Amino acid sequence: MKIHAILRFSIILLAFIATSLTGQDKLQVLSSASIFQDMAEHIGGEKILATSIVPIGGDPHLYEPVPSDVAKVQDADIILINGLTFEGWISQLVENSGTDATSVLITKSVNPLGSQVYENATDPHAWMDASNGLIYAKNIYNAIIKADPENTSYYQDRYQSYITQLKDLDAYISTQINTIPEFKRVLITSHDAFAYYGNRYGIELSAIMGISTEAEAQTSDVMRVINDIKKRGVPAVFIESTINPKLVKQIASDTGAKIGGELYADSIGEEGSPGHGYIEMLRHNTDVIVRALTQDNIDSENVTADSGINYLLYAAIGLFLIIALLVLVYFIQRN
Ligand SMILES: [Zn+2]
């Protein structure tokens, strides 16, 4: 009996040490993608263990779950899901795992945009608008305090401070985008991930691929983008951290547009990169876009808006010369 008791005590102690070391005693908040993991970390702090299924730099549109993901889902208390067709593979993964975790749709109350390219398709990239980031944060906060009500005041402080940062971010992006001359506000990217961003901050979009990276780009898409660049005199095009930059580079060399830099859309950046975090990635994107689109390297004759001004100027000079000639003829005839 005595040996049994000691054995049982040892097992309990070992289990306790193991869970402490692995963070198993904390609230397990699993996200589909790294962007939402970062949001959860800001709100949950050290009281939660925030993890993500798709690793940083991975493409959540194309992700194929691996066997270890089943264990992650089984261990989770909360699973944060974007929905709006972003991670189509997740519902089957959750179902197959038999987990009793709570699935939370973090885009609840977001006003979804439709695809500009495909009919009846929903655009999942709602987080690209920082004012939507506030909705994500609220949904994540509500899910966390519901699962761990004892620590509500801890989470509330962190949530309030995060909300302030998100509001500042939203204002920063607006101010920065407004410094780009209006006719230059065209954003050319690999895939159509910037519609919410463009909608919120007043920038036109032209993407080579649709709202998902699943479909291959068509020649007609490439031609459309090339035409947009030539018509508008777009000075720069942008590559994305999760997508092969080959096509964008090809389009840049075909049109003479510059590569404006690397943008983050479907994943935060690696540790040490400027986009390592949700706020950081939107801020970095904005800085890169503003820098590239305000550079003054456009041949003004290729730009419709400038050409319009030139034609007016030529017409005015022409009219002036005709009047001067008529006045001259009148005076010659009078004498
Ligand atoms: Zn995407």
Coordinates of C-alpha atoms and ligand atoms in Angstrom, one line a residue:
M1 CA 0.0 0.0 0.0
K2 CA 2.7 2.4 1.0
I3 CA 4.7 1.8 -2.2
H4 CA 1.5 2.3 -4.2
A5 CA 0.9 5.7 -2.5
I6 CA 4.4 6.9 -3.1
L7 CA 4.2 5.7 -6.7
R8 CA 0.9 7.5 -7.2
F9 CA 2.2 10.7 -5.6
S10 CA 5.3 10.6 -7.8
I11 CA 3.2 10.2 -10.9
I12 CA 1.1 13.2 -10.0
L13 CA 4.2 15.3 -9.2
L14 CA 5.8 14.4 -12.5
A15 CA 2.6 15.2 -14.4
F16 CA 2.5 18.6 -12.6
I17 CA 6.1 19.4 -13.5
A18 CA 5.6 18.3 -17.1
T19 CA 2.5 20.5 -17.5
S20 CA 4.2 23.5 -15.9
L21 CA 7.2 23.1 -18.2
T22 CA 5.1 22.8 -21.3
G23 CA 2.6 25.5 -20.4
Q24 CA -0.2 23.0 -20.3
D25 CA -1.7 24.7 -17.2
K26 CA -2.2 27.9 -19.2
L27 CA -5.3 28.6 -21.4
Q28 CA -4.4 27.0 -24.7
V29 CA -5.4 29.4 -27.5
L30 CA -4.8 27.9 -31.0
S31 CA -5.1 30.1 -34.1
S32 CA -5.4 29.0 -37.7
A33 CA -2.7 31.6 -38.7
S34 CA 0.1 33.6 -37.1
I35 CA -1.7 37.0 -37.4
F36 CA -4.4 35.9 -35.0
Q37 CA -1.9 34.2 -32.7
D38 CA -0.1 37.5 -32.4
M39 CA -3.4 39.3 -31.5
A40 CA -4.2 36.6 -28.9
E41 CA -0.7 37.0 -27.4
H42 CA -1.3 40.8 -27.0
I43 CA -4.5 40.2 -25.1
G44 CA -3.7 37.0 -23.2
G45 CA -0.1 37.8 -22.2
E46 CA 1.5 35.2 -19.9
K47 CA -1.8 33.7 -18.8
I48 CA -2.3 31.9 -22.1
L49 CA -0.3 29.8 -24.5
A50 CA -0.9 31.1 -28.0
T51 CA 0.0 28.9 -30.9
S52 CA -0.8 28.7 -34.6
I53 CA -1.5 25.9 -37.0
V54 CA 0.0 27.5 -40.2
P55 CA 3.6 28.5 -39.4
I56 CA 4.9 32.0 -40.1
G57 CA 5.5 32.4 -43.8
G58 CA 3.1 29.6 -44.7
D59 CA 0.2 30.2 -47.0
P60 CA -3.1 29.5 -45.1
H61 CA -5.1 29.3 -48.4
L62 CA -3.1 26.3 -49.5
Y63 CA -2.2 24.7 -46.2
E64 CA -2.5 21.0 -45.8
P65 CA -2.8 19.9 -42.2
V66 CA -0.1 17.5 -40.9
P67 CA -0.6 14.7 -38.3
S68 CA 0.8 16.9 -35.5
D69 CA -1.9 19.4 -36.1
V70 CA -4.5 16.9 -34.8
A71 CA -2.7 16.9 -31.4
K72 CA -2.6 20.7 -31.4
V73 CA -6.4 20.9 -32.0
Q74 CA -7.0 18.2 -29.3
D75 CA -5.0 20.1 -26.7
A76 CA -6.6 23.5 -27.4
D77 CA -9.2 25.2 -25.2
I78 CA -10.1 27.8 -27.8
I79 CA -9.5 27.7 -31.6
L80 CA -9.5 31.1 -33.4
I81 CA -10.8 30.9 -36.9
N82 CA -11.0 33.7 -39.5
G83 CA -13.6 32.0 -41.7
L84 CA -14.9 33.9 -44.9
T85 CA -13.2 31.1 -46.9
F86 CA -9.7 31.8 -45.6
E87 CA -8.8 28.4 -44.1
G88 CA -11.2 26.0 -45.8
W89 CA -9.3 23.0 -44.4
I90 CA -9.9 23.8 -40.7
S91 CA -13.5 22.5 -40.1
Q92 CA -12.6 19.0 -41.2
L93 CA -9.4 19.1 -39.0
V94 CA -11.4 20.2 -36.0
E95 CA -14.1 17.6 -36.7
N96 CA -11.7 14.7 -37.2
S97 CA -9.8 15.5 -34.0
G98 CA -12.9 15.1 -31.8
T99 CA -11.7 18.0 -29.7
D100 CA -13.9 19.6 -27.1
A101 CA -12.3 23.1 -27.7
T102 CA -14.5 26.0 -28.4
S103 CA -14.2 27.2 -32.0
V104 CA -14.4 31.0 -32.3
L105 CA -15.2 32.9 -35.5
I106 CA -13.1 36.0 -35.0
T107 CA -14.6 37.9 -38.0
K108 CA -18.1 37.9 -36.3
S109 CA -19.6 41.4 -36.9
V110 CA -17.1 42.3 -39.7
N111 CA -18.8 43.7 -42.8
P112 CA -17.4 41.3 -45.4
L113 CA -16.4 42.4 -48.9
G114 CA -17.0 40.3 -52.0
S115 CA -14.3 39.4 -54.4
Q116 CA -13.7 42.0 -57.1
V117 CA -12.7 39.2 -59.5
Y118 CA -15.0 36.3 -58.7
E119 CA -18.8 36.5 -58.3
N120 CA -20.3 35.2 -55.0
A121 CA -16.9 34.8 -53.4
T122 CA -16.2 36.4 -50.0
D123 CA -12.9 38.1 -49.4
P124 CA -11.3 36.7 -46.2
H125 CA -8.6 39.4 -45.7
A126 CA -10.6 41.5 -43.3
W127 CA -7.7 42.1 -40.9
M128 CA -6.0 44.2 -43.5
D129 CA -8.3 47.1 -42.3
A130 CA -7.0 48.1 -38.9
S131 CA -10.5 49.2 -37.8
N132 CA -11.6 45.6 -38.4
G133 CA -8.6 44.6 -36.2
L134 CA -10.6 46.2 -33.4
I135 CA -13.4 43.7 -34.1
Y136 CA -11.0 40.8 -34.2
A137 CA -9.5 41.9 -30.8
K138 CA -13.0 42.2 -29.2
N139 CA -14.0 38.7 -30.4
I140 CA -10.7 37.2 -29.1
Y141 CA -11.0 39.0 -25.8
N142 CA -14.6 37.8 -25.3
A143 CA -13.6 34.2 -26.0
I144 CA -10.6 34.4 -23.6
I145 CA -12.5 35.9 -20.6
K146 CA -15.3 33.4 -21.2
A147 CA -12.9 30.5 -20.9
D148 CA -10.8 32.0 -18.1
P149 CA -13.1 34.4 -16.1
E150 CA -10.9 34.4 -13.0
N151 CA -8.3 36.5 -14.8
T152 CA -10.7 39.0 -16.4
S153 CA -9.1 42.1 -15.0
Y154 CA -5.7 41.1 -16.2
Y155 CA -7.0 40.5 -19.8
Q156 CA -9.1 43.7 -19.7
D157 CA -6.1 45.9 -19.0
R158 CA -4.1 44.3 -21.9
Y159 CA -7.2 44.5 -24.2
Q160 CA -7.7 48.2 -23.5
S161 CA -4.0 48.9 -24.2
Y162 CA -4.1 46.9 -27.4
I163 CA -7.3 48.7 -28.6
T164 CA -5.5 52.0 -28.1
Q165 CA -2.6 50.8 -30.2
L166 CA -5.0 49.6 -33.0
K167 CA -6.8 52.9 -33.1
D168 CA -3.4 54.7 -33.4
L169 CA -2.4 52.3 -36.2
D170 CA -5.7 53.0 -38.1
A171 CA -5.1 56.8 -37.8
Y172 CA -1.4 56.4 -38.9
I173 CA -2.3 54.4 -42.0
S174 CA -4.9 57.0 -43.1
T175 CA -2.5 59.9 -42.6
Q176 CA 0.3 58.2 -44.4
I177 CA -1.8 57.0 -47.4
N178 CA -3.1 60.6 -47.8
T179 CA 0.4 61.8 -48.5
I180 CA 0.4 59.9 -51.8
P181 CA -0.9 62.0 -54.7
E182 CA -4.4 60.8 -55.5
F183 CA -3.8 59.5 -59.0
K184 CA -0.8 57.5 -57.8
R185 CA -2.8 55.5 -55.2
V186 CA -2.8 52.2 -57.1
L187 CA -1.6 49.1 -55.4
I188 CA -0.3 46.2 -57.5
T189 CA 0.2 42.9 -55.7
S190 CA 0.4 39.2 -56.3
H191 CA -3.0 38.2 -54.9
D192 CA -6.1 40.2 -54.1
A193 CA -5.5 40.5 -50.3
F194 CA -5.7 44.3 -50.1
A195 CA -9.3 45.1 -50.9
Y196 CA -10.2 45.9 -47.2
Y197 CA -7.1 48.0 -46.9
G198 CA -7.8 49.8 -50.1
N199 CA -11.5 50.3 -49.2
R200 CA -10.6 51.8 -45.8
Y201 CA -7.7 54.0 -46.8
G202 CA -8.6 55.0 -50.3
I203 CA -6.2 53.1 -52.6
E204 CA -7.2 51.4 -55.8
L205 CA -6.1 47.8 -56.3
S206 CA -5.0 45.6 -59.1
A207 CA -3.9 42.0 -58.3
I208 CA -2.5 39.3 -60.5
M209 CA -4.3 36.5 -58.7
G210 CA -7.7 36.4 -57.0
I211 CA -8.6 36.5 -53.3
S212 CA -7.2 33.0 -52.9
T213 CA -3.8 31.8 -54.1
E214 CA -5.2 28.5 -55.2
A215 CA -5.9 29.4 -58.8
E216 CA -3.0 29.9 -61.2
A217 CA -2.8 33.4 -62.7
Q218 CA -4.2 33.6 -66.2
T219 CA -2.5 35.4 -69.1
S220 CA -5.5 37.7 -69.3
D221 CA -4.9 38.7 -65.6
V222 CA -1.2 39.5 -66.3
M223 CA -2.3 41.6 -69.4
R224 CA -4.9 43.4 -67.3
V225 CA -2.2 44.3 -64.7
I226 CA 0.3 45.4 -67.3
N227 CA -2.3 47.6 -68.9
D228 CA -3.2 49.2 -65.5
I229 CA 0.5 49.9 -64.9
K230 CA 1.0 51.6 -68.3
K231 CA -2.3 53.5 -68.2
R232 CA -1.8 54.9 -64.8
G233 CA 2.0 55.3 -64.9
V234 CA 2.3 53.1 -61.7
P235 CA 5.9 53.5 -60.5
A236 CA 6.0 50.3 -58.3
V237 CA 4.6 46.8 -57.8
F238 CA 4.9 44.8 -54.7
I239 CA 5.8 41.2 -53.7
E240 CA 4.2 39.3 -50.8
S241 CA 6.0 37.4 -48.1
T242 CA 4.0 34.2 -48.6
I243 CA 3.9 34.1 -52.4
N244 CA 6.5 33.3 -55.0
P245 CA 7.6 36.7 -56.5
K246 CA 8.3 35.4 -60.0
L247 CA 5.2 36.8 -61.7
V248 CA 5.5 40.2 -60.1
K249 CA 9.2 40.4 -61.0
Q250 CA 8.3 39.5 -64.6
I251 CA 5.6 42.2 -64.8
A252 CA 8.0 44.8 -63.3
S253 CA 10.7 44.0 -65.9
D254 CA 8.1 44.1 -68.7
T255 CA 6.7 47.5 -67.7
G256 CA 9.7 49.2 -66.2
A257 CA 7.9 49.5 -62.8
K258 CA 10.1 49.1 -59.8
I259 CA 9.7 46.4 -57.1
G260 CA 8.4 48.6 -54.3
G261 CA 9.2 46.1 -51.5
E262 CA 7.8 43.1 -49.7
L263 CA 4.3 43.3 -48.1
Y264 CA 2.8 41.0 -45.5
A265 CA -0.8 39.9 -46.0
D266 CA -1.5 36.3 -44.9
S267 CA 1.2 35.9 -42.3
I268 CA 3.2 38.0 -40.0
G269 CA 6.9 38.2 -40.7
E270 CA 9.7 36.0 -39.2
E271 CA 11.2 37.1 -35.9
G272 CA 13.6 39.9 -36.5
S273 CA 11.8 41.1 -39.7
P274 CA 9.9 44.4 -39.7
G275 CA 6.5 42.6 -40.0
H276 CA 6.8 40.4 -36.9
G277 CA 3.3 41.2 -35.5
Y278 CA -0.1 42.3 -36.7
I279 CA 0.5 46.0 -35.9
E280 CA 4.0 45.8 -37.2
M281 CA 3.0 44.2 -40.5
L282 CA 0.3 46.8 -41.3
R283 CA 2.7 49.6 -40.4
H284 CA 5.5 48.2 -42.5
N285 CA 3.2 47.6 -45.5
T286 CA 2.0 51.3 -45.2
D287 CA 5.6 52.6 -45.0
V288 CA 6.7 50.5 -48.0
I289 CA 3.7 51.5 -50.1
V290 CA 4.0 55.2 -49.3
R291 CA 7.7 55.3 -50.0
A292 CA 7.4 53.4 -53.3
L293 CA 4.4 55.3 -54.7
T294 CA 5.6 58.8 -53.8
Q295 CA 9.0 58.4 -55.5
D296 CA 9.1 60.8 -58.4
N297 CA 10.3 58.5 -61.2
I298 CA 7.4 58.6 -63.5
D299 CA 7.7 59.8 -67.1
S300 CA 5.0 62.5 -66.9
E301 CA 4.0 61.9 -70.6
N302 CA 2.8 58.4 -69.7
V303 CA 0.5 59.5 -67.0
T304 CA -3.1 60.3 -68.0
A305 CA -3.6 63.0 -65.4
D306 CA -0.5 64.9 -66.3
S307 CA -1.2 64.5 -70.0
G308 CA -4.6 66.2 -69.5
I309 CA -2.9 69.2 -67.9
N310 CA -0.3 69.4 -70.8
Y311 CA -3.1 69.4 -73.5
L312 CA -4.8 72.3 -71.8
L313 CA -1.6 74.2 -71.7
Y314 CA -0.9 73.6 -75.4
A315 CA -4.5 74.6 -76.3
A316 CA -4.1 77.9 -74.3
I317 CA -0.8 78.8 -76.0
G318 CA -2.3 78.0 -79.4
L319 CA -5.3 80.2 -78.8
F320 CA -3.0 83.0 -77.6
L321 CA -0.9 82.8 -80.8
I322 CA -4.1 82.9 -83.0
I323 CA -5.4 86.0 -81.2
A324 CA -2.0 87.7 -81.4
L325 CA -1.8 87.0 -85.2
L326 CA -5.3 88.4 -85.7
V327 CA -4.4 91.5 -83.8
L328 CA -1.2 91.9 -85.8
V329 CA -3.2 91.5 -89.1
Y330 CA -5.7 94.1 -88.0
F331 CA -3.1 96.7 -87.2
I332 CA -1.2 96.1 -90.5
Q333 CA -4.5 96.5 -92.5
R334 CA -5.3 99.7 -90.5
N335 CA -2.0 101.3 -91.4
Ligands
ZN1 ZN -4.7 35.7 -49.0

